[in-house]
Amino acid sequence: LSAGVCCCCAALRPRYKRLVDNIFPEDPKDGLVKADMEKLTFYAVSAPEKLDRIGAYLADRLTRDVARHRYGYVLIAMEALDQLLMACHSQSIKPFVESFLHMVAKLLESGEPKLQVLGTNSFVKFANIEEDTPSYHRRYDFFVSRFSAMCHSCDPDPEIQNGIRIAGIRGIQGVVRKAVNDELRATIWEPQHMDKIVPSLLFNMQKIEDIDSRIGPPSSPTVGVKEENPSLLAENCFRELLGRATYGNMNNAVRPVFAHLDHHRLWDPNEFAVSCFKIIMYSIQAQYSHHVIQEILGHLDVRKRDSPRVRAGIIQVLLEAVAIAAKGSIGPTVLEVFNTLLKHLRISVDFELSDRRSSSESTTLSISSKESDERIVQNAIIQTIGFFGSNLPDYQRSEIMMFIMSKVPVLGTTSHSLDPSNLGDLGTRRIQIMLLRSLLMVTSGYKATTISNALPAPFLDPLLSPSLMEDSELRQLVLEILHNLIDRHDNRAKLRGIRIIPDVSDLKIKRDKISRQDVSFMKKHGQQLYRHIYLGCKEEDNVQKNFELLFTSLALTTIELANEEVVIDLIRLAIALQDLAIINEDNLPMFNRCGVMALVAAYLNFLSQMIAVPAFCQHVSKVIETRSVEAAYFLPETIFKDKCNLPKSLEKDEKDLFFLTNKIAESLGGSGYNVERLSVPYVPQVTDEDRLSRRKSIVDTVSLQVDILSGTSIEDKVDNTEEITFEALKKAIENNGLEEQEKEKRRLVIEKFQKAPFEEIAAQCETKANLLHDRLAQILELTIRPPPSPSGAMTVTAGHAHYHSVPVYEMKFPDLCVY
């Protein structure tokens, strides 16, 4: 009767239709007839082959009721469908599911919000049902599109809008759960679906009022909060989606994030972008983190021509991503990160300099703004390089240190990826400073077991090269990097600032016994360290910070690497620095000369207390006391004040103000030190680095590389300087010329064997072999019939040769020795 037919016709209808009709009451307000619903359920379970007909009939009724706006009967039909789905799990449920999904689609297509929510709820219930066998032909394209559209609902009623968006998010969550669980159906990960799902979730996640509260590992908000808040529900669904991503489909899930951030211009400011990628990094499986990092690097390359703030926003996102993934990063990803960042550092410097060159066409304000924006990009790159490097394992960090150092351009040479030829001196200096700053961050906290691991020769040589540059900031950065690598017991903070330390024991310095490896390192590379400290003190542009860092370098070397031999070398270096200030061959300003004197005083005061030789301590203390009364400008506490009265000249005869070599040798000799080497003045070695450093006094440094073997006291050096005669210079130049000729000969021989044809080399060798054979034959003939002279002759008796003293025939054929 409810179907609008007579009783006789109703009795002739199929049983499944009669059972379906009976569940609908006359008044839809009464709801589903439960007794008849139980009969229908029992019939469906008993005769599962009828399920497809039951579903088709319910679908016809629901379609008719939706068209007639009889929403009460629609609710009853959907409730019946839900109960049948939950009760039936037979093989023949597949056709019934198709009818069910067709009815859900009808509800979602309707313009009535209540029906859309109703259809979504039914689909979510269906998604939570685990099917016994997969359905290969079923697709969810329509549902992905429809649920995604619902996520962007703009209904004027906020309550309705909120309800539709929640329904859309829950629908997407249901699609993800239903599709992902089926291993044989991965269509949900195809780009056309991800391009709809991911932006829909991100659109709702943008509504989070307090972003910082949502950053980090997945949280567990209450069910009520999740159901009422679209942003929280979208984030939860986004985390679930990423957590189910595998190696093959990870990129498809991440790439739409970049498209969304680009389209909505969310890189500047980038708070949402940062929070979004933190969610990604915490949600995906750890072994797939490098996929995300590679995608960020690729997007940075795509947007390399964008505004500086956009690039800075992307780099900051990369920083947050690598901060999470650093510990699990693999080798190729690490190198790719650093290589890409260095490339963009070069691009940023190029942009900055090009803006500066076009200054004539722009206002000063706009130029300074562009430069400051590029500085933001550069600082972000440096911070990312340093943070990523400092979080790497030690074995990877040492490789990255060498990798970065190899990219530092040196004036006069070319670099692999950062060719400074087009940048000029200013651009090269900018890149040098920024790379050293990033290297400083990478080395922060690095604790090597031996100093040779921290400073291997391939790394030490290029690192110390910038310390010869005529740029105080570059030299400061090099010294700070050295401090990071040498200081293995965190003593640097205790030594901060150059000063006369009254009692070194109050600093509670930590140190261990010098290992054999460290002793070997100082024998090989100690002179190199001394040389750079010595030359660093000769720079005219040194400021207080340079002297402070030089003092810290000497103190850390004493703590970490000094045995008795190194102590003697350090004292020789200190005395040489004092002579440098007194004699002043480099015409240093008076401030620099007094600064060097103060540096020597502060260091010898520290060293004397560290080795605890009473006589040495007494001599150092006496000189410092005399200076405090008569020449306070020789002490760090005075010379580095803002207003310090500098002397007009330094008197060489005032020996009470200077540390004397003979008294130091006398004091140390009584304590068992080998002080013979103290009588040999320290002279720095000269290497090819001098030619690359553009120093002003290269010739002076080369001409003074003389080993002084005779012992001279400090007093004699103060009064008299060694004369360098014309004959001595001529002889040195001639010797140098001979060495260059020998090197050139060796080079030509090696080059010939590398490049000459094999036939030519073989022929030459054969000729020399024949010549050798002839010479030997001549020797044998002469030895068998020797000339009557006799003393050094060789005689042969019965086929045996007997040698008497030196053979005379070797002198007759000197060319034979060559072979």
GROMACS .gro file of N, CA and C in nm, residues 7-89:
model
  249
    7CYS      N    1  -0.392  -0.426  -0.289
    7CYS     CA    2  -0.350  -0.538  -0.206
    7CYS      C    3  -0.320  -0.661  -0.290
    8CYS      N    4  -0.400  -0.686  -0.395
    8CYS     CA    5  -0.377  -0.804  -0.478
    8CYS      C    6  -0.244  -0.794  -0.552
    9CYS      N    7  -0.221  -0.673  -0.606
    9CYS     CA    8  -0.093  -0.655  -0.679
    9CYS      C    9   0.025  -0.665  -0.584
   10ALA      N   10   0.005  -0.612  -0.463
   10ALA     CA   11   0.115  -0.617  -0.366
   10ALA      C   12   0.148  -0.761  -0.330
   11ALA      N   13   0.047  -0.849  -0.323
   11ALA     CA   14   0.073  -0.988  -0.288
   11ALA      C   15   0.148  -1.061  -0.397
   12LEU      N   16   0.134  -1.013  -0.523
   12LEU     CA   17   0.202  -1.077  -0.634
   12LEU      C   18   0.345  -1.026  -0.655
   13ARG      N   19   0.382  -0.923  -0.586
   13ARG     CA   20   0.518  -0.866  -0.603
   13ARG      C   21   0.622  -0.961  -0.544
   14PRO      N   22   0.747  -0.956  -0.592
   14PRO     CA   23   0.853  -1.041  -0.535
   14PRO      C   24   0.870  -1.017  -0.387
   15ARG      N   25   0.914  -1.120  -0.320
   15ARG     CA   26   0.923  -1.112  -0.175
   15ARG      C   27   1.019  -1.003  -0.131
   16TYR      N   28   1.133  -0.990  -0.201
   16TYR     CA   29   1.232  -0.891  -0.157
   16TYR      C   30   1.176  -0.751  -0.167
   17LYS      N   31   1.087  -0.727  -0.269
   17LYS     CA   32   1.027  -0.594  -0.281
   17LYS      C   33   0.928  -0.569  -0.168
   18ARG      N   34   0.850  -0.676  -0.136
   18ARG     CA   35   0.753  -0.660  -0.027
   18ARG      C   36   0.825  -0.633   0.104
   19LEU      N   37   0.938  -0.703   0.126
   19LEU     CA   38   1.013  -0.680   0.250
   19LEU      C   39   1.071  -0.539   0.253
   20VAL      N   40   1.117  -0.489   0.139
   20VAL     CA   41   1.170  -0.353   0.134
   20VAL      C   42   1.060  -0.252   0.157
   21ASP      N   43   0.942  -0.275   0.093
   21ASP     CA   44   0.832  -0.179   0.111
   21ASP      C   45   0.786  -0.173   0.255
   22ASN      N   46   0.793  -0.285   0.325
   22ASN     CA   47   0.741  -0.287   0.462
   22ASN      C   48   0.825  -0.206   0.561
   23ILE      N   49   0.950  -0.177   0.527
   23ILE     CA   50   1.034  -0.103   0.623
   23ILE      C   51   1.002   0.046   0.622
   24PHE      N   52   0.926   0.092   0.522
   24PHE     CA   53   0.889   0.233   0.514
   24PHE      C   54   0.753   0.254   0.580
   25PRO      N   55   0.745   0.337   0.681
   25PRO     CA   56   0.615   0.362   0.746
   25PRO      C   57   0.533   0.460   0.661
   26GLU      N   58   0.404   0.472   0.698
   26GLU     CA   59   0.321   0.568   0.627
   26GLU      C   60   0.367   0.711   0.652
   27ASP      N   61   0.409   0.738   0.774
   27ASP     CA   62   0.459   0.872   0.809
   27ASP      C   63   0.610   0.861   0.829
   28PRO      N   64   0.690   0.926   0.745
   28PRO     CA   65   0.836   0.913   0.758
   28PRO      C   66   0.890   0.961   0.892
   29LYS      N   67   0.812   1.040   0.963
   29LYS     CA   68   0.858   1.087   1.094
   29LYS      C   69   0.870   0.972   1.193
   30ASP      N   70   0.796   0.863   1.167
   30ASP     CA   71   0.803   0.748   1.259
   30ASP      C   72   0.935   0.672   1.246
   31GLY      N   73   1.008   0.695   1.138
   31GLY     CA   74   1.137   0.632   1.120
   31GLY      C   75   1.126   0.490   1.066
   32LEU      N   76   1.238   0.425   1.061
   32LEU     CA   77   1.247   0.290   1.006
   32LEU      C   78   1.170   0.191   1.094
   33VAL      N   79   1.089   0.103   1.025
   33VAL     CA   80   1.016  -0.001   1.097
   33VAL      C   81   1.116  -0.111   1.132
   34LYS      N   82   1.151  -0.120   1.260
   34LYS     CA   83   1.260  -0.207   1.301
   34LYS      C   84   1.227  -0.355   1.284
   35ALA      N   85   1.103  -0.392   1.315
   35ALA     CA   86   1.066  -0.534   1.304
   35ALA      C   87   1.079  -0.581   1.159
   36ASP      N   88   1.026  -0.500   1.066
   36ASP     CA   89   1.036  -0.538   0.926
   36ASP      C   90   1.180  -0.530   0.875
   37MET      N   91   1.260  -0.440   0.934
   37MET     CA   92   1.400  -0.431   0.896
   37MET      C   93   1.476  -0.557   0.936
   38GLU      N   94   1.440  -0.613   1.050
   38GLU     CA   95   1.503  -0.738   1.092
   38GLU      C   96   1.468  -0.850   0.996
   39LYS      N   97   1.341  -0.853   0.949
   39LYS     CA   98   1.301  -0.956   0.851
   39LYS      C   99   1.380  -0.940   0.722
   40LEU      N  100   1.394  -0.813   0.677
   40LEU     CA  101   1.468  -0.790   0.553
   40LEU      C  102   1.615  -0.831   0.568
   41THR      N  103   1.671  -0.802   0.683
   41THR     CA  104   1.811  -0.838   0.706
   41THR      C  105   1.828  -0.990   0.708
   42PHE      N  106   1.734  -1.061   0.776
   42PHE     CA  107   1.742  -1.206   0.782
   42PHE      C  108   1.728  -1.266   0.641
   43TYR      N  109   1.639  -1.209   0.563
   43TYR     CA  110   1.620  -1.258   0.426
   43TYR      C  111   1.746  -1.235   0.342
   44ALA      N  112   1.811  -1.118   0.358
   44ALA     CA  113   1.931  -1.087   0.279
   44ALA      C  114   2.046  -1.179   0.318
   45VAL      N  115   2.057  -1.210   0.446
   45VAL     CA  116   2.163  -1.298   0.490
   45VAL      C  117   2.137  -1.441   0.443
   46SER      N  118   2.010  -1.482   0.445
   46SER     CA  119   1.975  -1.619   0.405
   46SER      C  120   1.983  -1.639   0.255
   47ALA      N  121   1.951  -1.535   0.179
   47ALA     CA  122   1.953  -1.546   0.032
   47ALA      C  123   2.040  -1.434  -0.023
   48PRO      N  124   2.173  -1.445  -0.011
   48PRO     CA  125   2.261  -1.336  -0.054
   48PRO      C  126   2.253  -1.308  -0.204
   49GLU      N  127   2.202  -1.407  -0.282
   49GLU     CA  128   2.192  -1.381  -0.425
   49GLU      C  129   2.089  -1.274  -0.457
   50LYS      N  130   2.003  -1.244  -0.358
   50LYS     CA  131   1.901  -1.141  -0.378
   50LYS      C  132   1.951  -1.001  -0.342
   51LEU      N  133   2.076  -0.990  -0.291
   51LEU     CA  134   2.126  -0.861  -0.245
   51LEU      C  135   2.130  -0.757  -0.357
   52ASP      N  136   2.173  -0.801  -0.476
   52ASP     CA  137   2.181  -0.703  -0.584
   52ASP      C  138   2.045  -0.649  -0.621
   53ARG      N  139   1.940  -0.734  -0.614
   53ARG     CA  140   1.805  -0.686  -0.645
   53ARG      C  141   1.752  -0.594  -0.535
   54ILE      N  142   1.784  -0.632  -0.409
   54ILE     CA  143   1.742  -0.545  -0.298
   54ILE      C  144   1.806  -0.407  -0.314
   55GLY      N  145   1.937  -0.406  -0.347
   55GLY     CA  146   2.005  -0.278  -0.362
   55GLY      C  147   1.950  -0.198  -0.477
   56ALA      N  148   1.922  -0.264  -0.590
   56ALA     CA  149   1.870  -0.190  -0.705
   56ALA      C  150   1.732  -0.132  -0.675
   57TYR      N  151   1.648  -0.211  -0.605
   57TYR     CA  152   1.514  -0.161  -0.572
   57TYR      C  153   1.521  -0.042  -0.476
   58LEU      N  154   1.608  -0.053  -0.372
   58LEU     CA  155   1.625   0.059  -0.279
   58LEU      C  156   1.677   0.183  -0.352
   59ALA      N  157   1.765   0.159  -0.450
   59ALA     CA  158   1.819   0.273  -0.525
   59ALA      C  159   1.711   0.342  -0.606
   60ASP      N  160   1.620   0.262  -0.665
   60ASP     CA  161   1.509   0.323  -0.742
   60ASP      C  162   1.420   0.407  -0.652
   61ARG      N  163   1.385   0.351  -0.536
   61ARG     CA  164   1.301   0.426  -0.444
   61ARG      C  165   1.368   0.555  -0.397
   62LEU      N  166   1.501   0.544  -0.365
   62LEU     CA  167   1.571   0.662  -0.315
   62LEU      C  168   1.580   0.769  -0.423
   63THR      N  169   1.605   0.728  -0.548
   63THR     CA  170   1.613   0.825  -0.657
   63THR      C  171   1.480   0.897  -0.674
   64ARG      N  172   1.371   0.821  -0.666
   64ARG     CA  173   1.239   0.882  -0.679
   64ARG      C  174   1.208   0.976  -0.563
   65ASP      N  175   1.247   0.936  -0.444
   65ASP     CA  176   1.218   1.020  -0.327
   65ASP      C  177   1.303   1.149  -0.327
   66VAL      N  178   1.428   1.137  -0.377
   66VAL     CA  179   1.512   1.258  -0.386
   66VAL      C  180   1.451   1.355  -0.486
   67ALA      N  181   1.404   1.304  -0.600
   67ALA     CA  182   1.345   1.392  -0.700
   67ALA      C  183   1.218   1.458  -0.649
   68ARG      N  184   1.144   1.389  -0.563
   68ARG     CA  185   1.019   1.444  -0.509
   68ARG      C  186   1.039   1.520  -0.377
   69HIS      N  187   1.166   1.532  -0.336
   69HIS     CA  188   1.199   1.603  -0.211
   69HIS      C  189   1.134   1.538  -0.090
   70ARG      N  190   1.117   1.408  -0.095
   70ARG     CA  191   1.064   1.335   0.020
   70ARG      C  192   1.183   1.287   0.104
   71TYR      N  193   1.244   1.381   0.173
   71TYR     CA  194   1.371   1.356   0.241
   71TYR      C  195   1.356   1.262   0.360
   72GLY      N  196   1.238   1.252   0.415
   72GLY     CA  197   1.217   1.158   0.525
   72GLY      C  198   1.238   1.015   0.480
   73TYR      N  199   1.181   0.979   0.365
   73TYR     CA  200   1.199   0.844   0.312
   73TYR      C  201   1.344   0.820   0.266
   74VAL      N  202   1.411   0.928   0.223
   74VAL     CA  203   1.552   0.915   0.184
   74VAL      C  204   1.637   0.874   0.303
   75LEU      N  205   1.609   0.936   0.418
   75LEU     CA  206   1.683   0.900   0.540
   75LEU      C  207   1.659   0.754   0.578
   76ILE      N  208   1.534   0.709   0.563
   76ILE     CA  209   1.503   0.571   0.598
   76ILE      C  210   1.574   0.474   0.503
   77ALA      N  211   1.578   0.508   0.374
   77ALA     CA  212   1.643   0.421   0.276
   77ALA      C  213   1.794   0.409   0.306
   78MET      N  214   1.856   0.520   0.337
   78MET     CA  215   2.000   0.516   0.366
   78MET      C  216   2.030   0.440   0.495
   79GLU      N  217   1.942   0.454   0.592
   79GLU     CA  218   1.961   0.379   0.716
   79GLU      C  219   1.951   0.229   0.690
   80ALA      N  220   1.857   0.191   0.606
   80ALA     CA  221   1.842   0.049   0.572
   80ALA      C  222   1.965  -0.002   0.497
   81LEU      N  223   2.014   0.078   0.404
   81LEU     CA  224   2.133   0.038   0.331
   81LEU      C  225   2.253   0.019   0.423
   82ASP      N  226   2.269   0.110   0.518
   82ASP     CA  227   2.380   0.099   0.612
   82ASP      C  228   2.372  -0.030   0.693
   83GLN      N  229   2.253  -0.063   0.739
   83GLN     CA  230   2.238  -0.184   0.819
   83GLN      C  231   2.263  -0.310   0.736
   84LEU      N  232   2.219  -0.310   0.612
   84LEU     CA  233   2.243  -0.425   0.526
   84LEU      C  234   2.393  -0.441   0.498
   85LEU      N  235   2.464  -0.328   0.478
   85LEU     CA  236   2.609  -0.336   0.455
   85LEU      C  237   2.682  -0.394   0.574
   86MET      N  238   2.640  -0.352   0.692
   86MET     CA  239   2.707  -0.399   0.812
   86MET      C  240   2.678  -0.546   0.839
   87ALA      N  241   2.562  -0.594   0.794
   87ALA     CA  242   2.520  -0.732   0.827
   87ALA      C  243   2.569  -0.833   0.726
   88CYS      N  244   2.585  -0.794   0.601
   88CYS     CA  245   2.616  -0.890   0.494
   88CYS      C  246   2.763  -0.881   0.454
   89HIS      N  247   2.832  -0.995   0.447
   89HIS     CA  248   2.973  -0.999   0.408
   89HIS      C  249   2.998  -1.115   0.312
   0.00000   0.00000   0.00000
